[in-house]
């Protein structure tokens, strides 16, 4: 295990759904990572497809920059259908 | 984020009963507590495979053998989920594994008791996995996200473990007089150690309060133990067996189940390394690790060769 890279595992639970993060594991290469992921995260038919991604290939937003990074949708309620109340009661709208 | 802002952010997450994620600022003591708890938990799953693996080749039927293998494989999986969770706190996996092999890490004292008969497979599934479930369900809401998520996955898998154990005991209990006695003996052996899995009594559990303040622990050791006793009292009747404790009673005033005294000196002794199987368990883990070295080396060599071929 020594020095083996860390892989993040994503599993698609059935056709038509997205791959969802299931966890992580260590493996020397992608082929082994896939096999280990199958044994570790799909022992009960939890998936029909697996992605493994080297953990260091993932770029993540800075958790401390929550405010500035995500603030733009705030105050923009008009992006939600619920903002428009005058059409209440009108069918198929 | 500086420490003052970080602490304020952390306190707000605690107050809102929200989750802490790996890249959030967190107090050093919180991080240390989690690494210790999660890695000990992982070690317990890994060492916990041994008492049962011991019976795989001697399972009484092919069906039982397949079930037991699936359960032991699950426990390996649980260990790996938990090592992953601990790793997100910045402690490399190798470091945790080496601590275990070097005898420097703790794991649940229960796995230092021997599984002497097939009926122990029943008692372990019913009582030991049962107690583990009781402990682990509230941990699905632990404040540290990766730990809570690992626990959700684990809890989903645990209920099969308890049921298969219950079934083993039930079948023995409905069998011959000798088989029934075997089941009863196994329950007698595992009852007290399984109650001690919840940890020392509340007045002797110094770290519990802090863990509760950090929303890691949701209920005290005694509270969980009492709940567990209540569940076992009901289930043991279905089994047609008895619990080896004549002081079990439901306290109408406190609305809690009470049990007879437990030997906490024994608990401390086993935890300190003097249980019947401590040395054997560590030795087995060590040799499994050493015996697997060539596989790890071959896999690494193959990966390096493939990479070189791609680069060329
Ligand atoms: Fe487990
Ligand atoms: Fe289990």
Coordinates of C-alpha atoms in Angstrom, one line a residue, chain B residues 44-271:
Chain B
X44 CA -11.6 -2.9 15.4
X45 CA -13.2 -3.8 12.1
X46 CA -10.0 -5.2 10.7
X47 CA -9.0 -7.2 13.9
X48 CA -12.7 -8.2 14.2
X49 CA -12.4 -10.3 11.1
X50 CA -10.3 -12.8 13.0
X51 CA -12.6 -14.5 15.5
X52 CA -15.0 -15.3 12.7
X53 CA -12.5 -16.0 9.9
X54 CA -11.4 -18.7 12.3
X55 CA -14.6 -20.6 11.7
X56 CA -15.0 -20.2 7.9
X57 CA -13.4 -23.5 7.0
X58 CA -15.4 -25.3 9.7
X59 CA -18.9 -23.8 9.0
X60 CA -21.5 -26.5 9.2
X61 CA -22.8 -26.0 5.7
X62 CA -21.9 -24.4 2.4
X63 CA -24.7 -21.8 2.9
X64 CA -23.3 -20.9 6.4
X65 CA -19.8 -20.7 4.9
X66 CA -20.9 -18.3 2.2
X67 CA -22.8 -16.1 4.7
X68 CA -19.8 -16.0 7.1
X69 CA -17.4 -15.1 4.3
X70 CA -19.7 -12.3 3.1
X71 CA -19.9 -11.0 6.7
X72 CA -16.1 -11.1 7.2
X73 CA -15.7 -9.4 3.8
X74 CA -18.1 -6.7 4.9
X75 CA -15.9 -6.1 8.0
X76 CA -12.9 -5.6 5.8
X77 CA -14.9 -3.1 3.9
X78 CA -15.9 -1.3 7.0
X79 CA -12.3 -1.0 8.1
X80 CA -11.4 0.5 4.7
X81 CA -14.3 3.0 4.7
X82 CA -13.1 4.2 8.1
X83 CA -9.4 4.4 7.2
X84 CA -10.5 6.6 4.3
X85 CA -12.5 8.8 6.6
X86 CA -9.6 9.1 9.1
X87 CA -7.2 9.9 6.2
X88 CA -9.2 13.0 5.3
X89 CA -8.0 14.5 8.6
X90 CA -4.4 14.4 7.4
X91 CA -3.1 11.1 8.9
X92 CA -1.7 8.8 6.2
X93 CA -3.1 5.3 6.1
X94 CA 0.3 3.7 6.4
X95 CA 0.9 5.5 9.6
X96 CA -2.4 4.0 11.1
X97 CA -1.7 0.5 9.8
X98 CA 1.8 0.6 11.2
X99 CA 0.6 1.8 14.6
X100 CA -1.7 -1.2 14.7
X101 CA 0.9 -3.7 13.7
X102 CA 3.4 -2.2 16.1
X103 CA 0.9 -2.7 18.9
X104 CA 0.6 1.0 19.5
X105 CA -3.0 1.4 18.6
X106 CA -6.1 0.4 20.4
X107 CA -9.1 -1.5 19.1
X108 CA -12.3 -2.8 20.7
X109 CA -11.4 -5.1 23.6
X110 CA -14.2 -7.6 22.5
X111 CA -12.0 -9.0 19.7
X112 CA -9.5 -10.3 22.2
X113 CA -11.8 -13.0 23.3
X114 CA -11.7 -16.4 21.6
X115 CA -14.5 -17.9 19.5
X116 CA -14.4 -21.4 20.8
X117 CA -17.5 -23.0 19.2
X118 CA -19.7 -22.6 16.1
X119 CA -22.3 -21.2 18.4
X120 CA -20.0 -18.2 19.0
X121 CA -20.6 -17.2 15.4
X122 CA -24.2 -16.8 16.5
X123 CA -23.5 -15.0 19.7
X124 CA -21.0 -12.7 18.0
X125 CA -23.4 -11.7 15.2
X126 CA -26.3 -11.3 17.6
X127 CA -24.6 -9.6 20.6
X128 CA -21.4 -8.1 19.3
X129 CA -22.8 -6.8 16.0
X130 CA -25.9 -5.9 17.8
X131 CA -24.0 -3.7 20.3
X132 CA -22.0 -2.3 17.4
X133 CA -25.2 -1.3 15.7
X134 CA -26.6 0.4 18.8
X135 CA -23.3 2.4 19.1
X136 CA -23.1 3.2 15.4
X137 CA -26.6 4.3 14.5
X138 CA -26.2 7.6 16.3
X139 CA -22.7 8.0 14.8
X140 CA -24.5 8.4 11.4
X141 CA -25.2 11.9 12.7
X142 CA -21.7 12.6 13.9
X143 CA -20.5 16.2 13.1
X144 CA -17.6 15.1 11.0
X145 CA -19.0 14.5 7.5
X146 CA -16.7 11.8 6.2
X147 CA -17.1 9.8 9.4
X148 CA -20.9 10.1 9.4
X149 CA -21.1 9.1 5.7
X150 CA -18.9 6.0 6.4
X151 CA -21.2 5.1 9.3
X152 CA -24.3 5.3 7.1
X153 CA -22.8 2.8 4.7
X154 CA -21.7 0.6 7.6
X155 CA -25.0 0.6 9.3
X156 CA -26.8 -0.5 6.2
X157 CA -24.6 -3.5 6.0
X158 CA -24.6 -4.4 9.7
X159 CA -28.2 -5.5 10.1
X160 CA -27.6 -8.6 8.0
X161 CA -24.7 -9.4 10.4
X162 CA -27.0 -9.4 13.4
X163 CA -29.7 -11.3 11.7
X164 CA -27.5 -14.1 10.5
X165 CA -26.1 -14.4 14.1
X166 CA -29.6 -14.5 15.5
X167 CA -30.6 -17.2 13.0
X168 CA -27.6 -19.4 14.0
X169 CA -28.6 -19.2 17.6
X170 CA -32.2 -19.8 16.9
X171 CA -31.5 -23.0 14.9
X172 CA -29.2 -24.3 17.6
X173 CA -31.7 -23.4 20.3
X174 CA -34.4 -25.4 18.4
X175 CA -32.0 -28.3 17.8
X176 CA -30.9 -31.1 20.2
X177 CA -30.4 -30.5 23.9
X178 CA -26.6 -30.4 23.3
X179 CA -27.0 -27.8 20.5
X180 CA -29.2 -25.7 22.7
X181 CA -26.7 -25.8 25.5
X182 CA -24.0 -24.8 23.0
X183 CA -26.0 -21.7 22.1
X184 CA -26.6 -20.9 25.7
X185 CA -22.9 -21.2 26.6
X186 CA -22.0 -18.9 23.7
X187 CA -24.5 -16.3 24.9
X188 CA -23.1 -16.6 28.4
X189 CA -19.6 -16.0 27.2
X190 CA -20.4 -13.0 25.0
X191 CA -23.0 -11.2 27.1
X192 CA -20.8 -9.2 29.5
X193 CA -18.0 -8.4 27.0
X194 CA -20.7 -7.1 24.6
X195 CA -22.1 -4.8 27.3
X196 CA -18.6 -3.5 27.9
X197 CA -18.3 -2.6 24.2
X198 CA -20.2 0.6 25.1
X199 CA -17.2 1.8 27.1
X200 CA -16.8 2.6 30.8
X201 CA -19.6 3.9 33.0
X202 CA -20.5 7.6 32.5
X203 CA -18.8 8.7 35.7
X204 CA -15.6 7.0 34.5
X205 CA -15.6 8.2 30.9
X206 CA -13.7 11.5 31.0
X207 CA -13.8 12.2 27.2
X208 CA -17.5 11.6 26.7
X209 CA -18.6 15.1 27.6
X210 CA -16.3 16.8 25.2
X211 CA -17.3 14.4 22.4
X212 CA -20.9 15.2 23.1
X213 CA -20.3 18.9 23.0
X214 CA -18.7 18.4 19.6
X215 CA -21.7 16.4 18.3
X216 CA -19.5 13.4 17.7
X217 CA -21.2 11.3 20.4
X218 CA -25.0 11.7 20.8
X219 CA -25.8 9.5 23.8
X220 CA -23.7 8.5 26.8
X221 CA -22.2 5.0 27.2
X222 CA -24.7 4.0 30.0
X223 CA -27.6 5.3 28.0
X224 CA -26.7 3.2 25.0
X225 CA -25.9 0.2 27.1
X226 CA -29.3 0.4 28.8
X227 CA -31.1 0.6 25.5
X228 CA -29.2 -2.4 24.2
X229 CA -30.1 -4.5 27.3
X230 CA -33.7 -3.7 26.7
X231 CA -33.6 -5.0 23.2
X232 CA -31.7 -8.1 24.1
X233 CA -34.2 -9.0 26.9
X234 CA -37.0 -9.1 24.3
X235 CA -35.0 -11.0 21.7
X236 CA -33.5 -13.6 24.0
X237 CA -37.1 -14.8 24.7
X238 CA -37.6 -15.5 21.0
X239 CA -34.4 -17.4 21.0
X240 CA -35.6 -19.6 23.9
X241 CA -32.4 -18.8 25.8
X242 CA -31.6 -16.6 28.8
X243 CA -29.2 -13.8 29.5
X244 CA -26.6 -14.7 32.2
X245 CA -27.7 -11.8 34.4
X246 CA -30.4 -12.1 37.1
X247 CA -30.3 -8.4 38.0
X248 CA -31.7 -7.1 34.7
X249 CA -34.8 -5.0 35.4
X250 CA -36.7 -2.1 34.0
X251 CA -36.5 0.9 36.3
X252 CA -40.0 2.4 36.2
X253 CA -38.7 5.7 37.6
X254 CA -35.9 6.4 35.3
X255 CA -37.6 4.4 32.4
X256 CA -34.3 2.7 31.8
X257 CA -33.1 -0.9 31.7
X258 CA -30.6 -1.9 34.4
X259 CA -28.2 -4.8 34.5
X260 CA -25.9 -6.5 37.0
X261 CA -22.3 -5.3 37.7
X262 CA -19.7 -5.6 35.0
X263 CA -16.0 -6.4 35.7
X264 CA -14.4 -3.2 34.6
X265 CA -11.0 -4.4 35.9
X266 CA -11.2 -7.1 33.3
X267 CA -12.1 -4.6 30.7
X268 CA -9.1 -2.4 31.5
X269 CA -6.9 -5.5 31.6
X270 CA -7.9 -6.7 28.2
X271 CA -7.6 -3.2 26.7

